PDB file of C-alpha atoms in Angstrom:
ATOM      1  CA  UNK L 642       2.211  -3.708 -23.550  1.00 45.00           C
ATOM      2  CA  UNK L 643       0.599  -6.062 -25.638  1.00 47.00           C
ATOM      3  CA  UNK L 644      -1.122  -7.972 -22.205  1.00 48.00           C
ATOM      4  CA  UNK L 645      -2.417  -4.690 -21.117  1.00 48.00           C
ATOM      5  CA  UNK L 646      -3.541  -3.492 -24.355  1.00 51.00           C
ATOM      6  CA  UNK L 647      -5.819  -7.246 -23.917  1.00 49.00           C
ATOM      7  CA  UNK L 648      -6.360  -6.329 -20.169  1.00 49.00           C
ATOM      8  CA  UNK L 649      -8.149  -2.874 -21.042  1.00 47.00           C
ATOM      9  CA  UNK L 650     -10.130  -4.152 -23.686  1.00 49.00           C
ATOM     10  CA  UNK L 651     -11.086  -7.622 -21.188  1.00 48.00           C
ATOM     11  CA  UNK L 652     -12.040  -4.734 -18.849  1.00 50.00           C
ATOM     12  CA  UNK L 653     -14.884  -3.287 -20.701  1.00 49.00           C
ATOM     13  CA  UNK L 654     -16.956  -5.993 -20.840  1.00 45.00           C
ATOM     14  CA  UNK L 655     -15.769  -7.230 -17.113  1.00 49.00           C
ATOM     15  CA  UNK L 656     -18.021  -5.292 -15.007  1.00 49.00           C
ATOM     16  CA  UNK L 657     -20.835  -7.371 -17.138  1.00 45.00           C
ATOM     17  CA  UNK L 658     -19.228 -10.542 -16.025  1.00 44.00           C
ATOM     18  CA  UNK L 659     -18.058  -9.836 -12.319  1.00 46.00           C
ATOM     19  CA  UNK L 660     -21.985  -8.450 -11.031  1.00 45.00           C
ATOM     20  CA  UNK L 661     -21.697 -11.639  -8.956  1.00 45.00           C
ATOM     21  CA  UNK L 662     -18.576 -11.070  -7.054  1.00 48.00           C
ATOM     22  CA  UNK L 663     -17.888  -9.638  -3.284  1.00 62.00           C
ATOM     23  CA  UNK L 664     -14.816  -9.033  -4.028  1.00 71.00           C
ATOM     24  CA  UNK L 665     -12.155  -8.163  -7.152  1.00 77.00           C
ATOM     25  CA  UNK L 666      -8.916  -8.744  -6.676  1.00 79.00           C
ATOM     26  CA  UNK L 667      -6.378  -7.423  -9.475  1.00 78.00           C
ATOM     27  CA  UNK L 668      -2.704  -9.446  -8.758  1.00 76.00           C
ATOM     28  CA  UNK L 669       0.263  -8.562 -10.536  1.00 74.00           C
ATOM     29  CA  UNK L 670       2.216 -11.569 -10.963  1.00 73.00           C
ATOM     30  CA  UNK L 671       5.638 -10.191 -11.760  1.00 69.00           C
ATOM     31  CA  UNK L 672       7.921  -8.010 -10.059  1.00 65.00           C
ATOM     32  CA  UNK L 673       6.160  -4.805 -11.178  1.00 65.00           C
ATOM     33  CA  UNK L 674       5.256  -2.392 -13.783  1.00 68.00           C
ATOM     34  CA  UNK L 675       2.740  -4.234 -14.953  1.00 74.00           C
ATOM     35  CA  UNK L 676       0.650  -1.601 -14.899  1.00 76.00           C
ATOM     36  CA  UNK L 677      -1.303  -2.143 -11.815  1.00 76.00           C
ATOM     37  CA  UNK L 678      -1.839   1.518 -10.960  1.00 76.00           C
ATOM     38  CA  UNK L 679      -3.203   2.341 -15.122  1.00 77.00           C
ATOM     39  CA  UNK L 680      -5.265  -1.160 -14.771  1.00 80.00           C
ATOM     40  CA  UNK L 681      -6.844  -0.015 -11.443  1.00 82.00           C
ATOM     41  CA  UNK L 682      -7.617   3.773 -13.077  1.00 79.00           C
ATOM     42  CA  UNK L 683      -9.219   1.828 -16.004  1.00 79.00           C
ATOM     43  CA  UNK L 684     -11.619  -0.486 -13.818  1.00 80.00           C
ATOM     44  CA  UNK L 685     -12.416   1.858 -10.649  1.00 80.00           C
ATOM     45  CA  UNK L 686     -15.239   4.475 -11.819  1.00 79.00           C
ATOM     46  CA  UNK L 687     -17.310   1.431 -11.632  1.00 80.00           C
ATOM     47  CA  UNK L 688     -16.439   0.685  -8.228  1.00 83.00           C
ATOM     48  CA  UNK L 689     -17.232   2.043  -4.274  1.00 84.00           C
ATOM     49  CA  UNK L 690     -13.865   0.938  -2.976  1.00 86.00           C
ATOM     50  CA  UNK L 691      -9.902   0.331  -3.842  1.00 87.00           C
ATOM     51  CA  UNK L 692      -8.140  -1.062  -1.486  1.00 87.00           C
ATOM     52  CA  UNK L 693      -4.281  -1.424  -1.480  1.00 88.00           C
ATOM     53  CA  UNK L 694      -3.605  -4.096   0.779  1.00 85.00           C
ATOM     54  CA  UNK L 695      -0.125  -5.184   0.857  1.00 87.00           C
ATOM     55  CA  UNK L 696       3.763  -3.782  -0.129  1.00 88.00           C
ATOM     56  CA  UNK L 697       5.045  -0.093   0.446  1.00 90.00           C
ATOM     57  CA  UNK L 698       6.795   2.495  -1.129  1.00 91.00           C
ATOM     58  CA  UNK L 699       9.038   1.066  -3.612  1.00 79.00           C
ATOM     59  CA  UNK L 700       6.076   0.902  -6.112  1.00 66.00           C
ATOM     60  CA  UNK L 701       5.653   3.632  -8.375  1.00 72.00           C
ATOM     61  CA  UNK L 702       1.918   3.657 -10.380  1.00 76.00           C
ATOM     62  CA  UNK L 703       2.103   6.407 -13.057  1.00 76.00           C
ATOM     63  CA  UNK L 704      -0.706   7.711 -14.306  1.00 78.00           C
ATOM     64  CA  UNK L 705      -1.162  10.888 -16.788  1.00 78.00           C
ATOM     65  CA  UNK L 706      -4.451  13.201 -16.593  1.00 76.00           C
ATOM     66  CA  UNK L 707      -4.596  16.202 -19.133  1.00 76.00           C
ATOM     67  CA  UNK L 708      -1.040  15.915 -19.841  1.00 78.00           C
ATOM     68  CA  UNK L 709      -0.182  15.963 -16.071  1.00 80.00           C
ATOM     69  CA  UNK L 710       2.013  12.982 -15.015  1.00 80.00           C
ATOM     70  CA  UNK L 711       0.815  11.784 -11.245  1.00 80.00           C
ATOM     71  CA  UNK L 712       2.996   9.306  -9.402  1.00 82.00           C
ATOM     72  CA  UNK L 713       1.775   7.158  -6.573  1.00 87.00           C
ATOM     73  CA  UNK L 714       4.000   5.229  -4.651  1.00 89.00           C
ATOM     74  CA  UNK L 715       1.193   4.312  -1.469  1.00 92.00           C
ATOM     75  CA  UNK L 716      -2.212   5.633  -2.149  1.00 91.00           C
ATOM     76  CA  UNK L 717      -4.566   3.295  -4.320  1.00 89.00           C
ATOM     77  CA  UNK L 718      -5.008   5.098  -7.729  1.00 86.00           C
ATOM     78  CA  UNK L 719      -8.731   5.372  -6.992  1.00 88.00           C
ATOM     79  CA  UNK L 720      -7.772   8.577  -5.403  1.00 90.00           C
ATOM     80  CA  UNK L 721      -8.223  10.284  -8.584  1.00 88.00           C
ATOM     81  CA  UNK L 722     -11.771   9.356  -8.254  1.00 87.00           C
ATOM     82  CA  UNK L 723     -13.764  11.508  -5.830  1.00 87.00           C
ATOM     83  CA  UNK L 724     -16.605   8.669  -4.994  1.00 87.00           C
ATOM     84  CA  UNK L 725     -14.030   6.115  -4.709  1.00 88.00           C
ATOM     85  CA  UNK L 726     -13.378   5.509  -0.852  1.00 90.00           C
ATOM     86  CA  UNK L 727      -9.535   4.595  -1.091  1.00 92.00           C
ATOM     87  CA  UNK L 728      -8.182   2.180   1.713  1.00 92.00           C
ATOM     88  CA  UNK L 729      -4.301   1.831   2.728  1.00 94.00           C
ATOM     89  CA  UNK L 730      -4.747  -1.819   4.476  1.00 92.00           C
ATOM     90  CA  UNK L 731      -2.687  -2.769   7.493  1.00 92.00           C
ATOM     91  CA  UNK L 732      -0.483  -5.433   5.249  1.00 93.00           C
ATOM     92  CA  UNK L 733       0.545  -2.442   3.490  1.00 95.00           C
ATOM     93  CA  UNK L 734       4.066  -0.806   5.101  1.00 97.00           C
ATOM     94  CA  UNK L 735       4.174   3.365   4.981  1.00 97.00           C
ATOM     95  CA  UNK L 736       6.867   5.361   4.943  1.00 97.00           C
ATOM     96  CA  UNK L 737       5.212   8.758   6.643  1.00 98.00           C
ATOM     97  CA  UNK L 738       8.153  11.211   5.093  1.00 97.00           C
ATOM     98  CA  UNK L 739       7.321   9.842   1.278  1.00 96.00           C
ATOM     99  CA  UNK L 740       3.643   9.425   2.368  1.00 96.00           C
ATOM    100  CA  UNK L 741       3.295  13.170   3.009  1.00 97.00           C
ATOM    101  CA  UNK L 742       5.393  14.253  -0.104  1.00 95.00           C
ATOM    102  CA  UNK L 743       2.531  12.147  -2.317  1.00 94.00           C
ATOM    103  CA  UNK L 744      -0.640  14.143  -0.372  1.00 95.00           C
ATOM    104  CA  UNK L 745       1.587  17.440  -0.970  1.00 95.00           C
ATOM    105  CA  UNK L 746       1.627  16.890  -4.288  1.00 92.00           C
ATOM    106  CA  UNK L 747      -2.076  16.060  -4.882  1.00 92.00           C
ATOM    107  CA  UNK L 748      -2.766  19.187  -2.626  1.00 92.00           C
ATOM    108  CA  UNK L 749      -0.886  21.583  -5.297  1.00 90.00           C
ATOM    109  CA  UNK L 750      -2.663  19.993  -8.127  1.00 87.00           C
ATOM    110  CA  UNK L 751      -5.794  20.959  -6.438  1.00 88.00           C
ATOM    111  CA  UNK L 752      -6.829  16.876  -5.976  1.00 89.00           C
ATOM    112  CA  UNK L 753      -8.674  16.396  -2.719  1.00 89.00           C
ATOM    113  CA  UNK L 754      -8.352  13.886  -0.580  1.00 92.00           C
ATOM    114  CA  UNK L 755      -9.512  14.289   3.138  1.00 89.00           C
ATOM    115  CA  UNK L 756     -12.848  12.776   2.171  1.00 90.00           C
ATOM    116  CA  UNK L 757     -11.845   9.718   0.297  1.00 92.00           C
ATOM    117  CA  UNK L 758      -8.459   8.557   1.652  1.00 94.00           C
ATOM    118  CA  UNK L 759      -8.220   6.092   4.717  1.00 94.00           C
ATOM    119  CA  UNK L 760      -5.475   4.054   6.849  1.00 96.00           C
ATOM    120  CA  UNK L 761      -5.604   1.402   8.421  1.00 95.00           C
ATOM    121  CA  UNK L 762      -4.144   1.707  12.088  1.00 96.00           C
ATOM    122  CA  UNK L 763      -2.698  -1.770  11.644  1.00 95.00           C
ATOM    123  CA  UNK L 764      -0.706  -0.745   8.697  1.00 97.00           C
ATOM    124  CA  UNK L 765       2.474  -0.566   9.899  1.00 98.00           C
ATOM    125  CA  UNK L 766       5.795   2.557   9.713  1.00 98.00           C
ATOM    126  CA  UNK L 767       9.039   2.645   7.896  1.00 98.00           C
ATOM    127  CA  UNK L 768      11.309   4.079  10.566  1.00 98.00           C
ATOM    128  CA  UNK L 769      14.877   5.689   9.431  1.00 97.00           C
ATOM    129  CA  UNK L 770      16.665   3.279  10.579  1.00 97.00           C
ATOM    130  CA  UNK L 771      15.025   0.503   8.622  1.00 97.00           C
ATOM    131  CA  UNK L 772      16.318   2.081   5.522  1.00 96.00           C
ATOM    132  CA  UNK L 773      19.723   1.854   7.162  1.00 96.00           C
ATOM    133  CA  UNK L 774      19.162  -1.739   8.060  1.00 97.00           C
ATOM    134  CA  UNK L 775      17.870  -2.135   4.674  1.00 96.00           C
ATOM    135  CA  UNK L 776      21.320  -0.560   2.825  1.00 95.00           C
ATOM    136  CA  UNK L 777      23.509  -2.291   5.529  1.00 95.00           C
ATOM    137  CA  UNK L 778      21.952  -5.890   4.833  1.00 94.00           C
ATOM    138  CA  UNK L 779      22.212  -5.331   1.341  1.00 94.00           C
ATOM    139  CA  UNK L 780      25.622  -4.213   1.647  1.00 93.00           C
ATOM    140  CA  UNK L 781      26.944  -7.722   3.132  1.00 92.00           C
ATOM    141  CA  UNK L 782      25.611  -9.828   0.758  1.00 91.00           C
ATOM    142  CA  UNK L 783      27.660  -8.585  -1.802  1.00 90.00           C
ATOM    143  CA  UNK L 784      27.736  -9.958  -5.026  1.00 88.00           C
ATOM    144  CA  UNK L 785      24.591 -11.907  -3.794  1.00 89.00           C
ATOM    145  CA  UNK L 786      22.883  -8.952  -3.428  1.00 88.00           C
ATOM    146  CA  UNK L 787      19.138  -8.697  -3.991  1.00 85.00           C
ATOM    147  CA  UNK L 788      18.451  -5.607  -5.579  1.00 84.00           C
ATOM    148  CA  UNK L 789      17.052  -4.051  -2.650  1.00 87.00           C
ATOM    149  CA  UNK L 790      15.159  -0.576  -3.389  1.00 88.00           C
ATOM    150  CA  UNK L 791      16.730   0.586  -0.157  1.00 91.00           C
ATOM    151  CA  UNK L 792      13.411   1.652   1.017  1.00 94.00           C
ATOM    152  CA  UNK L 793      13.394  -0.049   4.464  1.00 95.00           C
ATOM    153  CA  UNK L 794      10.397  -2.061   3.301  1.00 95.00           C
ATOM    154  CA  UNK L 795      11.680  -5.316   4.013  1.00 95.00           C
ATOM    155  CA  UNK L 796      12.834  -5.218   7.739  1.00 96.00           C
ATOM    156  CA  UNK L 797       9.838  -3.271   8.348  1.00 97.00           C
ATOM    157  CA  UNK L 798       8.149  -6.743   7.216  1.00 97.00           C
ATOM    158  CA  UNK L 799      10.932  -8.196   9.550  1.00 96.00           C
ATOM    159  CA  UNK L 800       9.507  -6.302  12.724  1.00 97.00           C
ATOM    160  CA  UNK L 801       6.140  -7.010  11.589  1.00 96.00           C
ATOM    161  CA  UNK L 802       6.505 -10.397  11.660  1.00 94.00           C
ATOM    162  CA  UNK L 803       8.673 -10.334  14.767  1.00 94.00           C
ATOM    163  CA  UNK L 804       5.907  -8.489  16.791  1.00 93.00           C
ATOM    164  CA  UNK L 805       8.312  -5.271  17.386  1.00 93.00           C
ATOM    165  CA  UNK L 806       7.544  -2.929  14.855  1.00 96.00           C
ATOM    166  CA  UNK L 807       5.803   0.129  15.007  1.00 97.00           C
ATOM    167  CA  UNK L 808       2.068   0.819  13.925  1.00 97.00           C
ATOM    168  CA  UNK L 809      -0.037   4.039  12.378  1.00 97.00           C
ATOM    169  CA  UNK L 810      -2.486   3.685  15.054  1.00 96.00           C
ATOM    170  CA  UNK L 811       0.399   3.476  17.802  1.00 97.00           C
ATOM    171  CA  UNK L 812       1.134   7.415  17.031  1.00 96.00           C
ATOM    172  CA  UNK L 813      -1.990   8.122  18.372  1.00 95.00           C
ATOM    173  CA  UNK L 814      -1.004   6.619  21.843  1.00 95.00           C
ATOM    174  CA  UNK L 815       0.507   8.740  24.794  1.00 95.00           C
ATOM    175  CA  UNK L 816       3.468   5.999  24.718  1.00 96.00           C
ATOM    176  CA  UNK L 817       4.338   6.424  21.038  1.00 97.00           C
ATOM    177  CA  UNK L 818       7.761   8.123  22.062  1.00 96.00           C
ATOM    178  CA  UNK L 819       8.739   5.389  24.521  1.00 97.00           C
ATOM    179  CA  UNK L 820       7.960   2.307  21.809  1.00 97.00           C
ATOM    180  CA  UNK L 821       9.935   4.505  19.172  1.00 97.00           C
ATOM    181  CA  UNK L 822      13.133   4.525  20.991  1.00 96.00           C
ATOM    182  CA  UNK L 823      12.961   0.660  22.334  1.00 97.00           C
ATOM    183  CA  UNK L 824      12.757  -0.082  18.472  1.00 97.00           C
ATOM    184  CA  UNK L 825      15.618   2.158  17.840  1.00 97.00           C
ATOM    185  CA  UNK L 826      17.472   0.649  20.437  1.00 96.00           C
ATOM    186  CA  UNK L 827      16.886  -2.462  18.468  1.00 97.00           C
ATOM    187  CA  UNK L 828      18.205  -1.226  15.300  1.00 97.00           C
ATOM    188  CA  UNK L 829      20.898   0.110  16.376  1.00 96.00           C
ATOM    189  CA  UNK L 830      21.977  -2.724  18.023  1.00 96.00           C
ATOM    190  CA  UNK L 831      21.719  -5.061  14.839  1.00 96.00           C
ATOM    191  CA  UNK L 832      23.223  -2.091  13.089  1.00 96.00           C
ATOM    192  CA  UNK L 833      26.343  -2.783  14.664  1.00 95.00           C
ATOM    193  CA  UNK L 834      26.854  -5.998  13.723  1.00 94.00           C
ATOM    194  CA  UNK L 835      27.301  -4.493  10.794  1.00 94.00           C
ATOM    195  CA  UNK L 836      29.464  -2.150  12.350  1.00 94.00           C
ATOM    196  CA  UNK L 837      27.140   0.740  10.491  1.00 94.00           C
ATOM    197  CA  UNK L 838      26.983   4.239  12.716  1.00 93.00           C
ATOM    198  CA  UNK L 839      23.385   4.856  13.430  1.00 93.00           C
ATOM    199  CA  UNK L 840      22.926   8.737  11.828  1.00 91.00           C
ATOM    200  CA  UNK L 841      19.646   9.497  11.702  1.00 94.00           C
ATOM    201  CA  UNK L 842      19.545  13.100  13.053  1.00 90.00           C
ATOM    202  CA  UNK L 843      18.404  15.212  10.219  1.00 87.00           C
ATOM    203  CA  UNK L 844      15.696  12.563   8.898  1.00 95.00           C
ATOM    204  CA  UNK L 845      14.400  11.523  12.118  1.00 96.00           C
ATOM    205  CA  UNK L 846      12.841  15.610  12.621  1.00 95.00           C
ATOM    206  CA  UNK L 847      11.103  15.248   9.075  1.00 97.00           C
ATOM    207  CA  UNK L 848       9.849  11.796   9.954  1.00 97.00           C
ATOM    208  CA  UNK L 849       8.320  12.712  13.583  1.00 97.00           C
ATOM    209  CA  UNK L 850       6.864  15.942  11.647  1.00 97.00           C
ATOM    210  CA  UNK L 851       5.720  13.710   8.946  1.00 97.00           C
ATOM    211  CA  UNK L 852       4.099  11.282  11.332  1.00 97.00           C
ATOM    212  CA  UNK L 853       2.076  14.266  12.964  1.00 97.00           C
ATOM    213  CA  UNK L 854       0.267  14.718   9.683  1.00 96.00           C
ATOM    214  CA  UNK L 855      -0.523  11.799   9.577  1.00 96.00           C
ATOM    215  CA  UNK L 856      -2.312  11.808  12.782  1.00 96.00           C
ATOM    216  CA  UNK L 857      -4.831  14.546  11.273  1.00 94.00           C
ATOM    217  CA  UNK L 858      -5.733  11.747   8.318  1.00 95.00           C
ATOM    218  CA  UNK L 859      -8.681   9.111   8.909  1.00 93.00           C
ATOM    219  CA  UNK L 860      -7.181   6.439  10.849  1.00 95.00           C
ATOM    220  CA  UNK L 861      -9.567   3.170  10.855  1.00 92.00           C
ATOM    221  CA  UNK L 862     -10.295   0.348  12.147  1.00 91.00           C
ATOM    222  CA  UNK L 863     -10.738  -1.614   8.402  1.00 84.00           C
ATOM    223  CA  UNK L 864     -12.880  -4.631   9.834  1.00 77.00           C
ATOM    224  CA  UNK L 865     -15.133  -1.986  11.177  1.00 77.00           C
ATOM    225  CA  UNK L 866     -15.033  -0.214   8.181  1.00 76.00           C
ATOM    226  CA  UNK L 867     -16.473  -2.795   5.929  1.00 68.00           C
ATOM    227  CA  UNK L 868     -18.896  -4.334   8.232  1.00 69.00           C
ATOM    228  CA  UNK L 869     -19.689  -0.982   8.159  1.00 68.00           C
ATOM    229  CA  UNK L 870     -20.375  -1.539   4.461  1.00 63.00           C
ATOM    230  CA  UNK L 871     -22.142  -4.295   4.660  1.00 55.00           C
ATOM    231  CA  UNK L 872     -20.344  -7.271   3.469  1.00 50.00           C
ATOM    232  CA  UNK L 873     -21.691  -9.548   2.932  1.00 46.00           C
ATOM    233  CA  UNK L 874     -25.017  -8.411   2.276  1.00 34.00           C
ATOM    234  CA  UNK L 875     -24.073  -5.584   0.129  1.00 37.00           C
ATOM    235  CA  UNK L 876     -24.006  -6.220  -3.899  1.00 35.00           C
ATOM    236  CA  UNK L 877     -21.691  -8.619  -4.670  1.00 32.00           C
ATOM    237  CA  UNK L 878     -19.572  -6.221  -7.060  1.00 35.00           C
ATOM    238  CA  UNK L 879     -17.861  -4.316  -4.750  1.00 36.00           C
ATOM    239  CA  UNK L 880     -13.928  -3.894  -4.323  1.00 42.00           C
ATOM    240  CA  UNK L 881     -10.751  -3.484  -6.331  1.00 47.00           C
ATOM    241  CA  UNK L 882      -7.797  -4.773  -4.810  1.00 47.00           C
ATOM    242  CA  UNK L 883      -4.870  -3.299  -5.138  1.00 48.00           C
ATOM    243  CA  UNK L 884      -1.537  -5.404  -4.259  1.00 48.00           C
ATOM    244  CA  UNK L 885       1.788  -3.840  -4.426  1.00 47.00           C
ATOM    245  CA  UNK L 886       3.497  -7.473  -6.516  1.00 46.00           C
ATOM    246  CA  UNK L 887       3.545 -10.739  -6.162  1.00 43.00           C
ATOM    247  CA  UNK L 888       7.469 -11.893  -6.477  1.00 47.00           C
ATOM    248  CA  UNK L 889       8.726 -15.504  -7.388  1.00 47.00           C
ATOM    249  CA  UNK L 890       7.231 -15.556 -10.505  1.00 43.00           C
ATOM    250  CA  UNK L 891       9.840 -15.513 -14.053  1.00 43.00           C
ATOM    251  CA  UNK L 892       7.012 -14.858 -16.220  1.00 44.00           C
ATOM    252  CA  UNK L 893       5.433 -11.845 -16.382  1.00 42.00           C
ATOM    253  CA  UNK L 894       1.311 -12.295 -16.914  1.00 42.00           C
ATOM    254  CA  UNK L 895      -1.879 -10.175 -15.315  1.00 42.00           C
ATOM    255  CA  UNK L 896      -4.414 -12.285 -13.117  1.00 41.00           C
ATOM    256  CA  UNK L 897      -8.187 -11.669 -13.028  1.00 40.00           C
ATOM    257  CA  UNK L 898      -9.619 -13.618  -9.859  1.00 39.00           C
ATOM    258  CA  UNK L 899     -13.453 -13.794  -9.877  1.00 39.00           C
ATOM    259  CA  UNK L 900     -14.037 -14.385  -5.373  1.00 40.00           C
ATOM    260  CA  UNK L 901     -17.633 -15.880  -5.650  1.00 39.00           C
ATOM    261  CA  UNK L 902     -19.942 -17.304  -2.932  1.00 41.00           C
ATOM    262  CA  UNK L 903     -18.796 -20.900  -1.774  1.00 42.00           C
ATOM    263  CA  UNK L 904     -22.033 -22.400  -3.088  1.00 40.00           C
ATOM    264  CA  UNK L 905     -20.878 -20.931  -6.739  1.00 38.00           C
ATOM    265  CA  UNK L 906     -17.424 -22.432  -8.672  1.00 36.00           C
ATOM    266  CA  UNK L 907     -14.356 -19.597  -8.518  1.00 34.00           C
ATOM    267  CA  UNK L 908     -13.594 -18.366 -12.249  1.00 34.00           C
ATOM    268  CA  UNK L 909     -10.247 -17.505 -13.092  1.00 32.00           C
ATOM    269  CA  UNK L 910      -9.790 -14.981 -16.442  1.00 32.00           C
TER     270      UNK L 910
END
């Protein structure tokens, strides 16, 4: 509390001291609840863009507007902001079922979002059976167990990495179906080596009906998007980046990165 109470009041006199950067990159270097999502609130009326460019659902930034407590667990917390264009990058991993139950609830608070809320088609999906992969793996370690949310977030990563997984811009192609089932055949195949039944029924209807509402959001292309914007030839203050955590670190601290022409030295606050 104390290092945000020092963030906030750093952050008022920031904007003076960052009219020189392209970009802003806010890093939490913990394993979360630093206050990110708060942080980001804070800092983005005086920015055109936050960006969330990395992680997935497990995060929860909790913010509180007229006594009404909003939770985010994917959309940037510039959202809240109705000249803020909001960007889910294609490092971050989305869940559509828990994606669509965030947009629900801004909808029945009356928060719009169809002009200000993009994704990139790179970003990639949480099937159901990663969160069964995710439980099962988590389950055989036993006492050496990680502490896994459970979310499905990290073999997602896995598939990423591995070239098989699933991407938002692939529902939008006639062989979306046919790519969907060779990954499930994948799962459950490495499900049972873990000798784990693949039951997905009842969650697999919400998720295809979740992933056609997606389909109706902005998808983008993001490189397009901000040449589109003009970087680099744009002012230099421009972005808030919005990272889902850092992990490795045992000491929990917030990092202010100044990212400065290469003919200027980098400051670090």
């Amino acid at each position: 509390l104390i290092l945000l109470s020092q963030f906030i009041k750093f952050s008022t006199f920031a904007p003076r001291m960052l009219t020189q950067s392209k970009v802003d990159v806010l890093l939490g270097l913990q394993w979360g609840d630093e206050g990110k999502g708060k942080i980001v609130d804070v800092l983005c009326s005086s920015y055109q863009t936050v960006a969330r460019f990395q992680g997935g659902p497990n995060a929860g930034h909790t913010l509180v507007f007229d006594g009404v407590k909003h939770v985010l667990h994917t959309i940037p917390s510039g959202i809240f902001r109705s000249h803020v264009k909001n960007i889910i990058g294609n490092g971050v991993v989305v869940d559509p079922i828990i994606f669509k139950k965030e947009l629900d609830a801004l909808s029945l608070r009356g928060i719009s979002y169809q002009n200000n809320l993009f994704i990139s088609k790179r970003a990639h999906l949480i099937l159901p059976t990663h969160r069964l992969l995710d439980a099962a793996s988590e389950a055989a370690k036993g006492q050496q167990k990680i502490g896994s949310t459970l979310k499905g977030i990290g073999p997602t990563y896995m598939d990423k990495t591995g070239r098989n997984g699933l991407r938002v811009g692939d529902t939008c192609e006639p062989n979306f179906t046919l790519k969907y089932k060779q990954l499930l055949e994948k799962h459950k195949t490495l499900l049972g080596f873990y000798n784990v039944p693949c039951e997905i029924d009842a969650i697999e209807k919400e998720w295809f009906e979740a992933v056609e509402f997606i389909r109706t959001l902005p998808l983008i292309d993001t490189e397009w998007m901000l040449q589109q914007f003009g970087i680099p030839t744009m002012p230099l203050k421009y972005f808030l980046l919005m990272p889902n955590k850092v992990p490795g670190l045992k000491t929990p601290c917030l990092f202010w990165c100044q990212i400065i022409p290469p003919t200027q030295k980098i400051r670090f606050i």
